[in-house]
Coordinates of C-alpha atoms in Angstrom, one line a residue:
X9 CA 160.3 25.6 157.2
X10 CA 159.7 23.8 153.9
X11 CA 155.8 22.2 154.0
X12 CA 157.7 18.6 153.1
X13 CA 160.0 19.3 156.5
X14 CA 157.1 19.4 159.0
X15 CA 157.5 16.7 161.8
X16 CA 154.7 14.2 161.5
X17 CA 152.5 14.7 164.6
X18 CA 154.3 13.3 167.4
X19 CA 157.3 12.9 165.1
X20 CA 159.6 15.3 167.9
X21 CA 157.9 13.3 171.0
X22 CA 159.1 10.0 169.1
X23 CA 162.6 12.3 168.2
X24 CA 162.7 12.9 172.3
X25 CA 162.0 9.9 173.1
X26 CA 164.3 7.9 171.2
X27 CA 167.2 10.2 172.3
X28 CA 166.8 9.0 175.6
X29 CA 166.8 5.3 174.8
X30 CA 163.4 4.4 173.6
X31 CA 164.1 1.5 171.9
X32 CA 160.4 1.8 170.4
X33 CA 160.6 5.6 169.4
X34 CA 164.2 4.8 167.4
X35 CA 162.4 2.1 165.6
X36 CA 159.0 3.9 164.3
X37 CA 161.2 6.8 163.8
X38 CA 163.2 4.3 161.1
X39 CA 160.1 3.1 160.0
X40 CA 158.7 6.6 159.1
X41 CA 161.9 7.5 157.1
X42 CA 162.2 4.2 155.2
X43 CA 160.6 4.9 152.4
X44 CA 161.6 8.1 151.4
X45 CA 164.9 7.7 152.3
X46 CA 164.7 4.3 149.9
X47 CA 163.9 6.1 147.1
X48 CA 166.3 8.3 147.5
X49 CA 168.9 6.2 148.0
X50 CA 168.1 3.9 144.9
X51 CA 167.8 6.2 142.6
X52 CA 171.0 7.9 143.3
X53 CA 173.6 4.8 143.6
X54 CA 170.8 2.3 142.0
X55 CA 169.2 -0.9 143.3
X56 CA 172.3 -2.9 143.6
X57 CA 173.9 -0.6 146.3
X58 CA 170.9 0.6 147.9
X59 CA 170.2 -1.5 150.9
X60 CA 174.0 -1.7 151.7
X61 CA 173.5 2.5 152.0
X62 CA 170.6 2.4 153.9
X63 CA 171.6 0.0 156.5
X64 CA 174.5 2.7 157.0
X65 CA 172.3 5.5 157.0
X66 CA 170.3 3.9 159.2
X67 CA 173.1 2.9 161.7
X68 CA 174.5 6.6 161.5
X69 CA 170.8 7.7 162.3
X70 CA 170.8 5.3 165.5
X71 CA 174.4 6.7 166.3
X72 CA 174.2 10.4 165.9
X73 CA 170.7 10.6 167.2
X74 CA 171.3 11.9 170.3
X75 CA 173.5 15.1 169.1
X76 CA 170.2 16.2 166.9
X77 CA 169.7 19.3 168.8
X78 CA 166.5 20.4 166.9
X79 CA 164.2 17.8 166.1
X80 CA 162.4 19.5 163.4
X81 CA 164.9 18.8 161.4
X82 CA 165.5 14.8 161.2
X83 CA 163.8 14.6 158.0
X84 CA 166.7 17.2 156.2
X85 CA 169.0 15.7 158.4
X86 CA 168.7 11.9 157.8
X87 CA 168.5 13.0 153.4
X88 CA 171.9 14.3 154.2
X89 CA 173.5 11.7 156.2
X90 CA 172.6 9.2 153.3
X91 CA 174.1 11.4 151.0
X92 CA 177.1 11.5 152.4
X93 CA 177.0 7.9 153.0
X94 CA 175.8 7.2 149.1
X95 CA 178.5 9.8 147.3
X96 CA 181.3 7.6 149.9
X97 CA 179.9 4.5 148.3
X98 CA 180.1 5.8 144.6
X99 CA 183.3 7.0 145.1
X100 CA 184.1 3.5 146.3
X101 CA 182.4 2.2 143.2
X102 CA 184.6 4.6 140.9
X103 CA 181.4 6.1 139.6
X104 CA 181.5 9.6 140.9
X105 CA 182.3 12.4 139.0
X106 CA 182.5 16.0 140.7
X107 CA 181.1 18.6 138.8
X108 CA 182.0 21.6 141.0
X109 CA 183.7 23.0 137.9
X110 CA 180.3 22.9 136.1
X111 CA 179.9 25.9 134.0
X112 CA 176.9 28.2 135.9
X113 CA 175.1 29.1 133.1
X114 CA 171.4 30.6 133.8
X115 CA 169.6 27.9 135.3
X116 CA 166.5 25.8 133.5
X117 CA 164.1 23.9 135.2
X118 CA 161.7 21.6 135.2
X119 CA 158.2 21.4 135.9
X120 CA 158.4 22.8 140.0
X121 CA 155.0 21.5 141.0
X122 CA 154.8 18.3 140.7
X123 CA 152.3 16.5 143.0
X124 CA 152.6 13.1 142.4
X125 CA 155.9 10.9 142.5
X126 CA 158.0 10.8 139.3
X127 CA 157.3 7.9 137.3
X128 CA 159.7 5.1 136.0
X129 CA 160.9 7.2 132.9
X130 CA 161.9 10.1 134.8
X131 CA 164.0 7.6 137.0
X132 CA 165.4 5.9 134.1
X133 CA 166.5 9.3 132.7
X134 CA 167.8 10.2 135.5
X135 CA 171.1 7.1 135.2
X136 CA 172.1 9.7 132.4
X137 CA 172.9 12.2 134.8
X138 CA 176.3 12.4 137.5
X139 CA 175.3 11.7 140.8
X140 CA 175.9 14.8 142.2
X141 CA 173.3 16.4 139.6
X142 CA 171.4 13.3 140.3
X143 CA 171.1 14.1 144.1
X144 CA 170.0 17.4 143.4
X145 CA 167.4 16.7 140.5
X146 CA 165.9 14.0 143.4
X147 CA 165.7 16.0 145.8
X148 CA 164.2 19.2 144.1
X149 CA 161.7 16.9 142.1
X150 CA 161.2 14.0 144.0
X151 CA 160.8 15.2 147.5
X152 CA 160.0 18.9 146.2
X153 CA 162.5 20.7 147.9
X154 CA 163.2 24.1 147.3
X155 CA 167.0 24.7 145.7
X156 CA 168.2 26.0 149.2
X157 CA 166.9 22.6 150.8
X158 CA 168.9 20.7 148.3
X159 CA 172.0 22.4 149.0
X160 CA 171.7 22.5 152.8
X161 CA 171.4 18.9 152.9
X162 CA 174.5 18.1 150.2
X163 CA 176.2 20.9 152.2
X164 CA 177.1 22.6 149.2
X165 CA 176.9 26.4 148.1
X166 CA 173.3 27.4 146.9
X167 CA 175.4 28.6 143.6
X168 CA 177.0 24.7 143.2
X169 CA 173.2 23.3 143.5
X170 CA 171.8 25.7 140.7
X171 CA 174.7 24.4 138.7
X172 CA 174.4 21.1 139.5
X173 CA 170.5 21.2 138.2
X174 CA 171.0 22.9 135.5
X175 CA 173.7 20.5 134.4
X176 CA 171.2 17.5 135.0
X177 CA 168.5 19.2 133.2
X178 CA 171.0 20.6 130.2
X179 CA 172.1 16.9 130.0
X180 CA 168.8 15.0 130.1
X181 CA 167.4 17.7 127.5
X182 CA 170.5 16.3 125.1
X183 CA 169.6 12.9 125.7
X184 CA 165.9 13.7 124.9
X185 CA 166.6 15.5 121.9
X186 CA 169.2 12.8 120.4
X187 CA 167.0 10.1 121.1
X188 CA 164.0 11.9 119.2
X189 CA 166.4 11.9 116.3
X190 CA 165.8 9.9 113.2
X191 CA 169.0 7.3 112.8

């Protein structure tokens, strides 16, 4: 288990509890996930979409709660329902582009360690990007997932995730270097 995937204490007693029908548990549960799950969400479909998707991520988290069999899991699992919910929405928004034909060249990557959450550039940079590469570069750099992570929670092949960054980082290092350009 990734160190960014270990249940806050008393995370799987709230988990337990709220299966059940604790109204309470369901609700600090939602609370706990809010934020991350917010910046998530608004940097992959932006701020004009995002509370629409997390209202549905959050209703899917109410609804499918009780067929979580392992609750050490809920954070992975809630990053992936509001993927799925996001991608549906950009689909709806004709914004989506798939890139599972992206060419897998050897992957490039950014700084791995970082400790502190990206700033406003990086997020700016990153409405350059598709937002499948999008979901990806969050998740790895954002919420410093491993690449493995990522693609369990897009439920797409390890392979499509390393192509998927590397096209994000390939296409922000273009934007960066035409931008440093002189006119």
């Amino acid at each position: 288990m990734h160190m960014n995937e270990r249940p806050i204490p008393g995370q799987t007693l709230l988990i337990l509890l709220a299966q059940t029908g604790d109204r309470a548990a369901l609700e600090q549960l939602l609370r706990d996930i809010h934020a991350p799950l917010r910046r998530y969400i608004t940097s992959l479909v932006g701020a004009d979409l995002a509370d629409d998707v997390l209202q549905e991520t959050s209703l899917q988290i109410f609804r499918k709660l009780p067929f979580l069999r392992e609750p050490t899991v809920f954070r992975p699992w809630t990053f992936r329902i509001a993927s799925r919910i996001a991608f549906s929405h950009l689909k709806r928004a004709r914004r989506w582009q798939p890139l599972d034909d992206a060419p897998p060249e050897h992957l490039t990557t950014l700084n791995p360690c970082l400790e502190e959450e990206p700033d406003e550039a990086f997020l700016t940079l990153l409405d350059h990007v598709s937002p499948a590469s999008r979901a990806v570069l969050l998740l790895r750099y954002q919420h410093d997932l491993t690449l493995e992570e990522s693609a369990a929670i897009l439920e797409i092949p390890l392979g499509t995730a390393k192509s998927r960054l590397h096209y994000g980082v390939t296409t922000l290092r273009k934007y960066l270097t035409s931008e440093r350009k002189p006119a």
